[in-house]
Amino acid sequence: MRFVAVLLVGLLTLACTPAQPTNEAAGALVAVDDGWRSSSLEAEGLNAAAMVEVTEFIREDAHGDFRSLIVARSGRLVFERYFNGHGRDSLHDIRSATKSLTSAVVGIAIAEGLMVVAVQSAAYNTSYGQRRSLDVLRRVLAAVE
């Protein structure tokens, strides 16, 4: 009986100790042949402790809305985590998210002078036919303005 009591106290003590961040939490990547070059958070000048905090915040999210967090810097994958039962092969119903992201990126490019609003859209996308090449970028982005 004394052995069982000591065992229970030991397990309870162990369960109450704070968890230490693991390499997994800090962002150590699993090698996968997916075409991405990889690097570490530290090598790319990113704060690993901050990524541990973000990861823990996401894991504690009561709504369970987060599916993944992927960070790329300088063309290298430096952080990849999945949450709430999702994984690398999970499919995501993104609906119109791509349009929103594209609009934001184009807006930033225009603000930084990397794109000119009055240029024909064909200058940026040559896959349109002759008829569509006459559309100017201002029409394409009318909803953004």
PDB file of C-alpha atoms in Angstrom:
ATOM      1  CA  MET A   1       0.000   0.000   0.000  1.00  0.00           C
ATOM      2  CA  ARG A   2       2.841   2.376   0.822  1.00  0.00           C
ATOM      3  CA  PHE A   3       4.344   1.726  -2.641  1.00  0.00           C
ATOM      4  CA  VAL A   4       1.072   2.710  -4.330  1.00  0.00           C
ATOM      5  CA  ALA A   5       0.854   5.925  -2.275  1.00  0.00           C
ATOM      6  CA  VAL A   6       4.451   6.886  -3.132  1.00  0.00           C
ATOM      7  CA  LEU A   7       3.818   6.089  -6.795  1.00  0.00           C
ATOM      8  CA  LEU A   8       0.663   8.237  -6.865  1.00  0.00           C
ATOM      9  CA  VAL A   9       2.408  11.175  -5.151  1.00  0.00           C
ATOM     10  CA  GLY A  10       5.295  10.886  -7.617  1.00  0.00           C
ATOM     11  CA  LEU A  11       2.976  10.824 -10.627  1.00  0.00           C
ATOM     12  CA  LEU A  12       0.962  13.743  -9.276  1.00  0.00           C
ATOM     13  CA  THR A  13       4.144  15.762  -8.721  1.00  0.00           C
ATOM     14  CA  LEU A  14       5.345  14.956 -12.214  1.00  0.00           C
ATOM     15  CA  ALA A  15       1.988  15.953 -13.695  1.00  0.00           C
ATOM     16  CA  CYS A  16       2.097  19.334 -11.944  1.00  0.00           C
ATOM     17  CA  THR A  17       5.525  20.358 -13.210  1.00  0.00           C
ATOM     18  CA  PRO A  18       5.541  22.870 -16.065  1.00  0.00           C
ATOM     19  CA  ALA A  19       6.244  21.456 -19.488  1.00  0.00           C
ATOM     20  CA  GLN A  20       9.525  22.490 -21.064  1.00  0.00           C
ATOM     21  CA  PRO A  21       9.469  23.640 -24.688  1.00  0.00           C
ATOM     22  CA  THR A  22      10.512  20.844 -26.981  1.00  0.00           C
ATOM     23  CA  ASN A  23      12.245  21.026 -30.333  1.00  0.00           C
ATOM     24  CA  GLU A  24       8.837  20.297 -31.831  1.00  0.00           C
ATOM     25  CA  ALA A  25       7.294  23.321 -30.118  1.00  0.00           C
ATOM     26  CA  ALA A  26      10.232  25.522 -31.039  1.00  0.00           C
ATOM     27  CA  GLY A  27       9.943  24.681 -34.693  1.00  0.00           C
ATOM     28  CA  ALA A  28      12.340  21.855 -35.584  1.00  0.00           C
ATOM     29  CA  LEU A  29      11.206  20.770 -39.048  1.00  0.00           C
ATOM     30  CA  VAL A  30      10.641  17.234 -40.218  1.00  0.00           C
ATOM     31  CA  ALA A  31      12.571  16.544 -43.421  1.00  0.00           C
ATOM     32  CA  VAL A  32      10.125  16.106 -46.306  1.00  0.00           C
ATOM     33  CA  ASP A  33      10.841  16.009 -50.029  1.00  0.00           C
ATOM     34  CA  ASP A  34       8.296  18.698 -50.926  1.00  0.00           C
ATOM     35  CA  GLY A  35      10.496  21.132 -52.831  1.00  0.00           C
ATOM     36  CA  TRP A  36      10.915  23.599 -49.971  1.00  0.00           C
ATOM     37  CA  ARG A  37      14.380  24.417 -48.713  1.00  0.00           C
ATOM     38  CA  SER A  38      14.365  24.543 -44.937  1.00  0.00           C
ATOM     39  CA  SER A  39      16.189  26.511 -42.300  1.00  0.00           C
ATOM     40  CA  SER A  40      15.844  27.205 -38.593  1.00  0.00           C
ATOM     41  CA  LEU A  41      14.179  30.128 -36.882  1.00  0.00           C
ATOM     42  CA  GLU A  42      17.481  31.188 -35.366  1.00  0.00           C
ATOM     43  CA  ALA A  43      19.391  30.988 -38.662  1.00  0.00           C
ATOM     44  CA  GLU A  44      16.809  33.304 -40.236  1.00  0.00           C
ATOM     45  CA  GLY A  45      16.930  35.773 -37.347  1.00  0.00           C
ATOM     46  CA  LEU A  46      13.522  34.879 -35.895  1.00  0.00           C
ATOM     47  CA  ASN A  47      12.681  34.529 -32.208  1.00  0.00           C
ATOM     48  CA  ALA A  48      12.137  30.840 -31.344  1.00  0.00           C
ATOM     49  CA  ALA A  49      10.734  31.695 -27.900  1.00  0.00           C
ATOM     50  CA  ALA A  50       8.054  33.869 -29.507  1.00  0.00           C
ATOM     51  CA  MET A  51       7.085  30.995 -31.814  1.00  0.00           C
ATOM     52  CA  VAL A  52       6.732  28.713 -28.776  1.00  0.00           C
ATOM     53  CA  GLU A  53       4.384  31.301 -27.225  1.00  0.00           C
ATOM     54  CA  VAL A  54       2.324  31.568 -30.406  1.00  0.00           C
ATOM     55  CA  THR A  55       2.126  27.779 -30.685  1.00  0.00           C
ATOM     56  CA  GLU A  56       0.927  27.448 -27.088  1.00  0.00           C
ATOM     57  CA  PHE A  57      -1.628  30.240 -27.620  1.00  0.00           C
ATOM     58  CA  ILE A  58      -3.014  28.409 -30.645  1.00  0.00           C
ATOM     59  CA  ARG A  59      -3.143  25.073 -28.820  1.00  0.00           C
ATOM     60  CA  GLU A  60      -5.092  26.685 -25.978  1.00  0.00           C
ATOM     61  CA  ASP A  61      -7.637  28.260 -28.367  1.00  0.00           C
ATOM     62  CA  ALA A  62     -11.079  27.244 -27.135  1.00  0.00           C
ATOM     63  CA  HIS A  63     -12.664  27.572 -30.585  1.00  0.00           C
ATOM     64  CA  GLY A  64     -10.271  25.255 -32.368  1.00  0.00           C
ATOM     65  CA  ASP A  65     -10.268  27.458 -35.471  1.00  0.00           C
ATOM     66  CA  PHE A  66      -6.542  27.248 -36.128  1.00  0.00           C
ATOM     67  CA  ARG A  67      -5.445  24.536 -38.535  1.00  0.00           C
ATOM     68  CA  SER A  68      -1.842  25.355 -39.284  1.00  0.00           C
ATOM     69  CA  LEU A  69       0.912  27.888 -38.861  1.00  0.00           C
ATOM     70  CA  ILE A  70       3.611  27.970 -41.503  1.00  0.00           C
ATOM     71  CA  VAL A  71       6.411  30.535 -41.620  1.00  0.00           C
ATOM     72  CA  ALA A  72       8.718  30.985 -44.597  1.00  0.00           C
ATOM     73  CA  ARG A  73      11.540  33.484 -44.728  1.00  0.00           C
ATOM     74  CA  SER A  74      13.941  34.206 -47.561  1.00  0.00           C
ATOM     75  CA  GLY A  75      12.490  31.341 -49.590  1.00  0.00           C
ATOM     76  CA  ARG A  76      13.052  28.803 -46.822  1.00  0.00           C
ATOM     77  CA  LEU A  77      10.527  27.021 -44.645  1.00  0.00           C
ATOM     78  CA  VAL A  78      11.437  27.739 -41.021  1.00  0.00           C
ATOM     79  CA  PHE A  79       8.351  26.766 -39.027  1.00  0.00           C
ATOM     80  CA  GLU A  80       5.491  24.346 -39.680  1.00  0.00           C
ATOM     81  CA  ARG A  81       2.876  23.253 -37.129  1.00  0.00           C
ATOM     82  CA  TYR A  82      -0.592  21.737 -37.423  1.00  0.00           C
ATOM     83  CA  PHE A  83      -3.385  21.885 -34.877  1.00  0.00           C
ATOM     84  CA  ASN A  84      -6.765  20.409 -33.981  1.00  0.00           C
ATOM     85  CA  GLY A  85      -6.309  17.129 -35.829  1.00  0.00           C
ATOM     86  CA  HIS A  86      -5.075  18.676 -39.064  1.00  0.00           C
ATOM     87  CA  GLY A  87      -1.848  17.712 -40.780  1.00  0.00           C
ATOM     88  CA  ARG A  88       0.301  18.285 -43.833  1.00  0.00           C
ATOM     89  CA  ASP A  89      -2.107  16.290 -46.018  1.00  0.00           C
ATOM     90  CA  SER A  90      -5.324  17.877 -44.711  1.00  0.00           C
ATOM     91  CA  LEU A  91      -7.486  19.593 -47.299  1.00  0.00           C
ATOM     92  CA  HIS A  92      -8.736  23.106 -46.571  1.00  0.00           C
ATOM     93  CA  ASP A  93     -11.866  24.783 -47.894  1.00  0.00           C
ATOM     94  CA  ILE A  94     -10.434  28.247 -48.514  1.00  0.00           C
ATOM     95  CA  ARG A  95     -13.258  29.610 -50.686  1.00  0.00           C
ATOM     96  CA  SER A  96     -12.489  33.277 -51.409  1.00  0.00           C
ATOM     97  CA  ALA A  97      -9.441  33.628 -49.173  1.00  0.00           C
ATOM     98  CA  THR A  98      -7.147  33.651 -52.196  1.00  0.00           C
ATOM     99  CA  LYS A  99      -8.882  36.725 -53.630  1.00  0.00           C
ATOM    100  CA  SER A 100      -8.497  38.575 -50.338  1.00  0.00           C
ATOM    101  CA  LEU A 101      -4.832  37.683 -50.038  1.00  0.00           C
ATOM    102  CA  THR A 102      -4.165  38.620 -53.671  1.00  0.00           C
ATOM    103  CA  SER A 103      -5.917  41.975 -53.199  1.00  0.00           C
ATOM    104  CA  ALA A 104      -3.839  42.706 -50.102  1.00  0.00           C
ATOM    105  CA  VAL A 105      -0.576  41.796 -51.838  1.00  0.00           C
ATOM    106  CA  VAL A 106      -1.461  43.854 -54.928  1.00  0.00           C
ATOM    107  CA  GLY A 107      -2.408  46.798 -52.691  1.00  0.00           C
ATOM    108  CA  ILE A 108       0.963  46.601 -50.959  1.00  0.00           C
ATOM    109  CA  ALA A 109       2.745  46.349 -54.320  1.00  0.00           C
ATOM    110  CA  ILE A 110       0.912  49.453 -55.595  1.00  0.00           C
ATOM    111  CA  ALA A 111       1.660  51.372 -52.376  1.00  0.00           C
ATOM    112  CA  GLU A 112       5.359  50.519 -52.654  1.00  0.00           C
ATOM    113  CA  GLY A 113       5.497  51.457 -56.342  1.00  0.00           C
ATOM    114  CA  LEU A 114       6.069  47.905 -57.565  1.00  0.00           C
ATOM    115  CA  MET A 115       2.895  47.951 -59.709  1.00  0.00           C
ATOM    116  CA  VAL A 116       1.332  50.761 -61.693  1.00  0.00           C
ATOM    117  CA  VAL A 117      -2.469  50.970 -61.598  1.00  0.00           C
ATOM    118  CA  ALA A 118      -2.881  52.345 -65.136  1.00  0.00           C
ATOM    119  CA  VAL A 119      -0.963  49.502 -66.810  1.00  0.00           C
ATOM    120  CA  GLN A 120      -2.926  46.932 -68.795  1.00  0.00           C
ATOM    121  CA  SER A 121      -3.496  43.699 -66.879  1.00  0.00           C
ATOM    122  CA  ALA A 122      -1.876  41.735 -69.716  1.00  0.00           C
ATOM    123  CA  ALA A 123       1.453  43.198 -68.625  1.00  0.00           C
ATOM    124  CA  TYR A 124       1.159  41.117 -65.447  1.00  0.00           C
ATOM    125  CA  ASN A 125      -0.759  38.090 -66.756  1.00  0.00           C
ATOM    126  CA  THR A 126      -0.085  36.950 -70.317  1.00  0.00           C
ATOM    127  CA  SER A 127      -2.499  34.004 -70.131  1.00  0.00           C
ATOM    128  CA  TYR A 128      -5.475  36.195 -71.128  1.00  0.00           C
ATOM    129  CA  GLY A 129      -6.556  36.242 -74.763  1.00  0.00           C
ATOM    130  CA  GLN A 130      -6.426  39.328 -77.012  1.00  0.00           C
ATOM    131  CA  ARG A 131      -9.898  40.516 -75.962  1.00  0.00           C
ATOM    132  CA  ARG A 132      -9.087  40.342 -72.246  1.00  0.00           C
ATOM    133  CA  SER A 133      -5.696  41.982 -72.701  1.00  0.00           C
ATOM    134  CA  LEU A 134      -7.448  45.344 -73.162  1.00  0.00           C
ATOM    135  CA  ASP A 135      -8.723  45.335 -69.559  1.00  0.00           C
ATOM    136  CA  VAL A 136      -6.724  47.712 -67.448  1.00  0.00           C
ATOM    137  CA  LEU A 137      -5.589  46.828 -63.949  1.00  0.00           C
ATOM    138  CA  ARG A 138      -7.829  49.569 -62.552  1.00  0.00           C
ATOM    139  CA  ARG A 139     -10.917  47.575 -63.627  1.00  0.00           C
ATOM    140  CA  VAL A 140      -9.542  44.345 -62.238  1.00  0.00           C
ATOM    141  CA  LEU A 141      -8.962  45.983 -58.861  1.00  0.00           C
ATOM    142  CA  ALA A 142     -12.073  48.196 -58.822  1.00  0.00           C
ATOM    143  CA  ALA A 143     -13.437  46.386 -55.778  1.00  0.00           C
ATOM    144  CA  VAL A 144     -10.269  47.153 -53.830  1.00  0.00           C
ATOM    145  CA  GLU A 145     -10.602  50.896 -54.338  1.00  0.00           C
TER     146      GLU A 145
END
